[in-house]
């Protein structure tokens, strides 16, 4: 059965770092919706053209466009054994669509890891990332909006997954190694249920 691990966290919470570690450990790809969107933008695909305005403003891209992009990605051969999903789902409708989609693959969401980091730390981390990332949406004004969007829309998802017994809250301010250890413990707890 494929393994699907979801990572939640505000911009700067450490999703990218931990996804890379999980990818190496489980041999499943890191599927980051933000990275997929940025690829579409750089290649100026029709999907990229639809998504650009939303992304530049720090708003969520509409669910139908986003779900279609993830569906296509999860159909690629390297995702046959599952994926670490980073940045998706971000809304309840996306979570419902994901459930249907994973059933098609004979899988389900195995665990949801929520990286908890204070807003002041997020702002600090992304400010230093913005010096090298070249991402227009790492600009402080856009970032503040992305964090607001995250807090208002995405936190509801935690309740959704908590009710299903899948949510693990991870203290994301600790060292990378410590965060990874918390993640291992959470995966063990969820997969042995
Ligand atoms: P990220 O790199 O995950 O912070 O995503 C960058 C931007 O891509 C976000 O600010 C949104 O505009 C868009 N995006 C990424 N993932 C999603 C998603 N699941 N739903 C809607 N928009 C998304």
mmCIF file of C-alpha atoms and ligand atoms in Angstrom:
data_model
loop_
_atom_site.group_PDB
_atom_site.id
_atom_site.type_symbol
_atom_site.label_atom_id
_atom_site.label_comp_id
_atom_site.label_asym_id
_atom_site.label_seq_id
_atom_site.Cartn_x
_atom_site.Cartn_y
_atom_site.Cartn_z
ATOM 1 C CA UNK A 1 0.000 0.000 0.000
ATOM 2 C CA UNK A 2 1.406 3.468 -0.811
ATOM 3 C CA UNK A 3 2.338 5.809 2.055
ATOM 4 C CA UNK A 4 1.066 9.378 2.125
ATOM 5 C CA UNK A 5 2.507 11.784 4.683
ATOM 6 C CA UNK A 6 1.103 15.306 4.931
ATOM 7 C CA UNK A 7 3.151 18.214 6.245
ATOM 8 C CA UNK A 8 1.416 21.330 7.531
ATOM 9 C CA UNK A 9 3.069 24.533 8.555
ATOM 10 C CA UNK A 10 3.111 28.255 7.849
ATOM 11 C CA UNK A 11 5.681 29.680 5.409
ATOM 12 C CA UNK A 12 9.049 29.291 7.140
ATOM 13 C CA UNK A 13 7.921 26.485 9.475
ATOM 14 C CA UNK A 14 10.514 24.073 8.073
ATOM 15 C CA UNK A 15 8.327 21.984 5.746
ATOM 16 C CA UNK A 16 10.911 21.963 2.968
ATOM 17 C CA UNK A 17 13.751 20.823 5.248
ATOM 18 C CA UNK A 18 11.774 18.003 6.858
ATOM 19 C CA UNK A 19 10.232 16.888 3.545
ATOM 20 C CA UNK A 20 13.683 16.389 2.079
ATOM 21 C CA UNK A 21 14.623 14.156 5.037
ATOM 22 C CA UNK A 22 11.408 12.103 4.778
ATOM 23 C CA UNK A 23 11.842 11.746 1.039
ATOM 24 C CA UNK A 24 15.277 10.211 1.515
ATOM 25 C CA UNK A 25 14.111 7.899 4.308
ATOM 26 C CA UNK A 26 10.953 6.556 2.670
ATOM 27 C CA UNK A 27 12.024 6.671 -0.972
ATOM 28 C CA UNK A 28 8.902 8.575 -1.927
ATOM 29 C CA UNK A 29 8.886 11.938 -3.691
ATOM 30 C CA UNK A 30 8.443 15.283 -2.025
ATOM 31 C CA UNK A 31 5.397 16.817 -3.693
ATOM 32 C CA UNK A 32 5.220 20.506 -2.804
ATOM 33 C CA UNK A 33 2.299 22.351 -4.346
ATOM 34 C CA UNK A 34 4.208 25.660 -4.150
ATOM 35 C CA UNK A 35 7.160 24.169 -6.088
ATOM 36 C CA UNK A 36 4.807 22.701 -8.706
ATOM 37 C CA UNK A 37 3.139 26.088 -9.135
ATOM 38 C CA UNK A 38 6.505 27.831 -9.457
ATOM 39 C CA UNK A 39 7.502 25.361 -12.199
ATOM 40 C CA UNK A 40 4.284 26.153 -14.080
ATOM 41 C CA UNK A 41 5.009 29.874 -13.669
ATOM 42 C CA UNK A 42 8.553 29.580 -14.986
ATOM 43 C CA UNK A 43 7.392 27.511 -17.970
ATOM 44 C CA UNK A 44 4.440 29.865 -18.464
ATOM 45 C CA UNK A 45 2.007 26.963 -18.918
ATOM 46 C CA UNK A 46 -1.761 27.663 -19.165
ATOM 47 C CA UNK A 47 -2.070 26.553 -15.513
ATOM 48 C CA UNK A 48 0.770 28.918 -14.594
ATOM 49 C CA UNK A 49 -1.014 31.795 -16.303
ATOM 50 C CA UNK A 50 -4.174 31.144 -14.261
ATOM 51 C CA UNK A 51 -2.222 30.779 -11.002
ATOM 52 C CA UNK A 52 0.162 33.739 -11.341
ATOM 53 C CA UNK A 53 -2.083 36.529 -10.050
ATOM 54 C CA UNK A 54 -3.086 34.577 -6.953
ATOM 55 C CA UNK A 55 0.472 33.565 -6.113
ATOM 56 C CA UNK A 56 1.919 37.047 -6.618
ATOM 57 C CA UNK A 57 -0.717 38.379 -4.207
ATOM 58 C CA UNK A 58 -0.126 35.682 -1.600
ATOM 59 C CA UNK A 59 -3.634 34.271 -2.110
ATOM 60 C CA UNK A 60 -4.648 30.651 -2.537
ATOM 61 C CA UNK A 61 -5.047 29.383 -6.090
ATOM 62 C CA UNK A 62 -8.621 28.065 -6.667
ATOM 63 C CA UNK A 63 -9.197 24.500 -5.464
ATOM 64 C CA UNK A 64 -10.110 22.967 -8.839
ATOM 65 C CA UNK A 65 -6.864 24.150 -10.472
ATOM 66 C CA UNK A 66 -4.781 23.037 -7.482
ATOM 67 C CA UNK A 67 -6.385 19.590 -7.157
ATOM 68 C CA UNK A 68 -5.925 18.898 -10.871
ATOM 69 C CA UNK A 69 -2.236 19.765 -10.628
ATOM 70 C CA UNK A 70 -1.752 17.402 -7.645
ATOM 71 C CA UNK A 71 -3.754 14.635 -9.331
ATOM 72 C CA UNK A 72 -1.438 14.800 -12.343
ATOM 73 C CA UNK A 73 1.655 14.780 -10.138
ATOM 74 C CA UNK A 74 0.523 11.776 -8.063
ATOM 75 C CA UNK A 75 -0.113 9.829 -11.263
ATOM 76 C CA UNK A 76 3.558 10.047 -12.200
ATOM 77 C CA UNK A 77 5.437 6.732 -11.835
ATOM 78 C CA UNK A 78 7.816 7.896 -9.084
ATOM 79 C CA UNK A 79 4.801 8.468 -6.795
ATOM 80 C CA UNK A 80 3.542 4.871 -7.098
ATOM 81 C CA UNK A 81 4.673 4.105 -3.516
ATOM 82 C CA UNK A 82 3.275 7.329 -2.088
ATOM 83 C CA UNK A 83 4.437 10.880 -1.450
ATOM 84 C CA UNK A 84 5.294 13.477 1.145
ATOM 85 C CA UNK A 85 2.734 16.178 0.468
ATOM 86 C CA UNK A 86 3.878 19.639 1.435
ATOM 87 C CA UNK A 87 1.524 22.598 1.123
ATOM 88 C CA UNK A 88 -1.448 20.507 -0.016
ATOM 89 C CA UNK A 89 -4.224 20.283 1.063
ATOM 90 C CA UNK A 90 -4.711 23.825 2.350
ATOM 91 C CA UNK A 91 -8.531 23.904 2.443
ATOM 92 C CA UNK A 92 -11.262 21.470 3.536
ATOM 93 C CA UNK A 93 -12.521 20.958 -0.053
ATOM 94 C CA UNK A 94 -8.936 20.084 -1.073
ATOM 95 C CA UNK A 95 -8.756 17.568 1.808
ATOM 96 C CA UNK A 96 -11.993 15.913 0.659
ATOM 97 C CA UNK A 97 -10.734 15.723 -2.913
ATOM 98 C CA UNK A 98 -7.443 14.270 -1.703
ATOM 99 C CA UNK A 99 -9.287 11.506 0.130
ATOM 100 C CA UNK A 100 -11.074 10.520 -3.091
ATOM 101 C CA UNK A 101 -7.886 10.754 -5.070
ATOM 102 C CA UNK A 102 -5.882 8.530 -2.705
ATOM 103 C CA UNK A 103 -8.649 5.906 -2.762
ATOM 104 C CA UNK A 104 -8.027 5.685 -6.512
ATOM 105 C CA UNK A 105 -4.434 4.751 -5.692
ATOM 106 C CA UNK A 106 -5.470 2.222 -3.011
ATOM 107 C CA UNK A 107 -4.075 4.440 -0.250
ATOM 108 C CA UNK A 108 -5.102 6.984 2.355
ATOM 109 C CA UNK A 109 -3.594 9.786 4.406
ATOM 110 C CA UNK A 110 -1.356 7.935 6.884
ATOM 111 C CA UNK A 111 -0.302 10.825 9.110
ATOM 112 C CA UNK A 112 -0.551 14.623 9.203
ATOM 113 C CA UNK A 113 2.444 16.403 10.721
ATOM 114 C CA UNK A 114 1.778 19.971 11.785
ATOM 115 C CA UNK A 115 4.944 22.010 12.368
ATOM 116 C CA UNK A 116 4.224 24.653 15.011
ATOM 117 C CA UNK A 117 6.351 27.805 14.911
ATOM 118 C CA UNK A 118 5.635 31.251 16.422
ATOM 119 C CA UNK A 119 4.877 34.094 13.993
ATOM 120 C CA UNK A 120 7.971 36.109 15.047
ATOM 121 C CA UNK A 121 10.216 33.139 14.201
ATOM 122 C CA UNK A 122 8.478 32.625 10.844
ATOM 123 C CA UNK A 123 9.050 36.251 9.856
ATOM 124 C CA UNK A 124 12.703 36.024 10.860
ATOM 125 C CA UNK A 125 13.328 32.788 8.968
ATOM 126 C CA UNK A 126 11.669 33.917 5.757
ATOM 127 C CA UNK A 127 13.401 37.305 5.894
ATOM 128 C CA UNK A 128 16.747 35.506 5.758
ATOM 129 C CA UNK A 129 15.494 33.052 3.101
ATOM 130 C CA UNK A 130 14.293 35.943 0.916
ATOM 131 C CA UNK A 131 17.888 37.149 0.544
ATOM 132 C CA UNK A 132 18.679 34.066 -1.564
ATOM 133 C CA UNK A 133 15.353 32.503 -2.667
ATOM 134 C CA UNK A 134 14.539 35.119 -5.315
ATOM 135 C CA UNK A 135 10.860 34.515 -4.513
ATOM 136 C CA UNK A 136 8.709 37.616 -5.006
ATOM 137 C CA UNK A 137 6.264 36.203 -2.464
ATOM 138 C CA UNK A 138 8.948 36.127 0.275
ATOM 139 C CA UNK A 139 8.730 39.958 0.337
ATOM 140 C CA UNK A 140 7.691 41.025 3.878
ATOM 141 C CA UNK A 141 4.278 42.456 2.828
ATOM 142 C CA UNK A 142 3.311 39.383 0.823
ATOM 143 C CA UNK A 143 4.697 37.109 3.510
ATOM 144 C CA UNK A 144 2.563 38.714 6.211
ATOM 145 C CA UNK A 145 -0.471 38.040 4.004
ATOM 146 C CA UNK A 146 0.581 34.430 3.340
ATOM 147 C CA UNK A 147 0.824 33.851 7.082
ATOM 148 C CA UNK A 148 -2.639 35.420 7.615
ATOM 149 C CA UNK A 149 -4.091 33.243 4.835
ATOM 150 C CA UNK A 150 -2.450 30.205 6.417
ATOM 151 C CA UNK A 151 -3.844 30.980 9.852
ATOM 152 C CA UNK A 152 -7.374 31.768 8.667
ATOM 153 C CA UNK A 153 -7.881 28.969 6.170
ATOM 154 C CA UNK A 154 -5.500 26.177 6.953
ATOM 155 C CA UNK A 155 -5.916 25.776 10.690
ATOM 156 C CA UNK A 156 -9.449 24.422 10.157
ATOM 157 C CA UNK A 157 -7.784 21.511 8.457
ATOM 158 C CA UNK A 158 -6.099 20.565 11.699
ATOM 159 C CA UNK A 159 -9.509 19.989 13.282
ATOM 160 C CA UNK A 160 -10.529 17.954 10.247
ATOM 161 C CA UNK A 161 -7.565 15.617 10.661
ATOM 162 C CA UNK A 162 -7.608 15.688 14.469
ATOM 163 C CA UNK A 163 -11.164 14.320 14.373
ATOM 164 C CA UNK A 164 -9.859 11.490 12.203
ATOM 165 C CA UNK A 165 -7.031 10.710 14.660
ATOM 166 C CA UNK A 166 -4.350 11.580 12.119
ATOM 167 C CA UNK A 167 -2.958 14.878 13.406
ATOM 168 C CA UNK A 168 0.426 15.076 15.142
ATOM 169 C CA UNK A 169 1.553 18.469 16.434
ATOM 170 C CA UNK A 170 5.311 18.947 16.184
ATOM 171 C CA UNK A 171 7.305 21.613 18.049
ATOM 172 C CA UNK A 172 8.961 23.239 15.055
ATOM 173 C CA UNK A 173 11.174 25.746 16.896
ATOM 174 C CA UNK A 174 13.596 23.045 18.026
ATOM 175 C CA UNK A 175 16.686 21.901 16.104
ATOM 176 C CA UNK A 176 16.269 20.120 12.770
ATOM 177 C CA UNK A 177 17.385 16.806 14.347
ATOM 178 C CA UNK A 178 14.951 17.159 17.230
ATOM 179 C CA UNK A 179 12.065 18.004 14.883
ATOM 180 C CA UNK A 180 12.909 14.926 12.789
ATOM 181 C CA UNK A 181 12.853 12.776 15.944
ATOM 182 C CA UNK A 182 9.418 14.079 16.893
ATOM 183 C CA UNK A 183 8.260 13.268 13.353
ATOM 184 C CA UNK A 184 9.554 9.692 13.562
ATOM 185 C CA UNK A 185 7.719 9.172 16.855
ATOM 186 C CA UNK A 186 4.490 10.566 15.359
ATOM 187 C CA UNK A 187 4.734 8.321 12.296
ATOM 188 C CA UNK A 188 5.330 5.269 14.491
ATOM 189 C CA UNK A 189 2.324 6.169 16.659
ATOM 190 C CA UNK A 190 0.007 6.693 13.671
ATOM 191 C CA UNK A 191 1.057 3.678 11.640
ATOM 192 C CA UNK A 192 0.826 1.285 14.624
ATOM 193 C CA UNK A 193 -2.812 2.245 15.332
HETATM 194 P P1 LIG B 1 4.190 27.713 -0.783
HETATM 195 O O1 LIG B 1 5.495 27.568 -1.483
HETATM 196 O O2 LIG B 1 3.631 26.388 -0.295
HETATM 197 O O3 LIG B 1 4.178 28.759 0.277
HETATM 198 O O4 LIG B 1 3.137 28.180 -1.904
HETATM 199 C C1 LIG B 1 3.347 29.389 -2.635
HETATM 200 C C2 LIG B 1 1.999 29.862 -3.183
HETATM 201 O O5 LIG B 1 1.437 28.864 -4.080
HETATM 202 C C3 LIG B 1 0.910 30.085 -2.138
HETATM 203 O O6 LIG B 1 1.017 31.361 -1.520
HETATM 204 C C4 LIG B 1 -0.347 29.953 -2.979
HETATM 205 O O7 LIG B 1 -0.562 31.107 -3.777
HETATM 206 C C5 LIG B 1 0.008 28.807 -3.934
HETATM 207 N N1 LIG B 1 -0.355 27.490 -3.360
HETATM 208 C C6 LIG B 1 0.490 26.509 -2.937
HETATM 209 N N2 LIG B 1 -0.186 25.450 -2.487
HETATM 210 C C7 LIG B 1 -1.502 25.732 -2.605
HETATM 211 C C8 LIG B 1 -2.701 25.040 -2.291
HETATM 212 N N3 LIG B 1 -2.690 23.817 -1.739
HETATM 213 N N4 LIG B 1 -3.882 25.653 -2.557
HETATM 214 C C9 LIG B 1 -3.910 26.868 -3.129
HETATM 215 N N5 LIG B 1 -2.812 27.602 -3.428
HETATM 216 C C10 LIG B 1 -1.606 27.048 -3.180
#
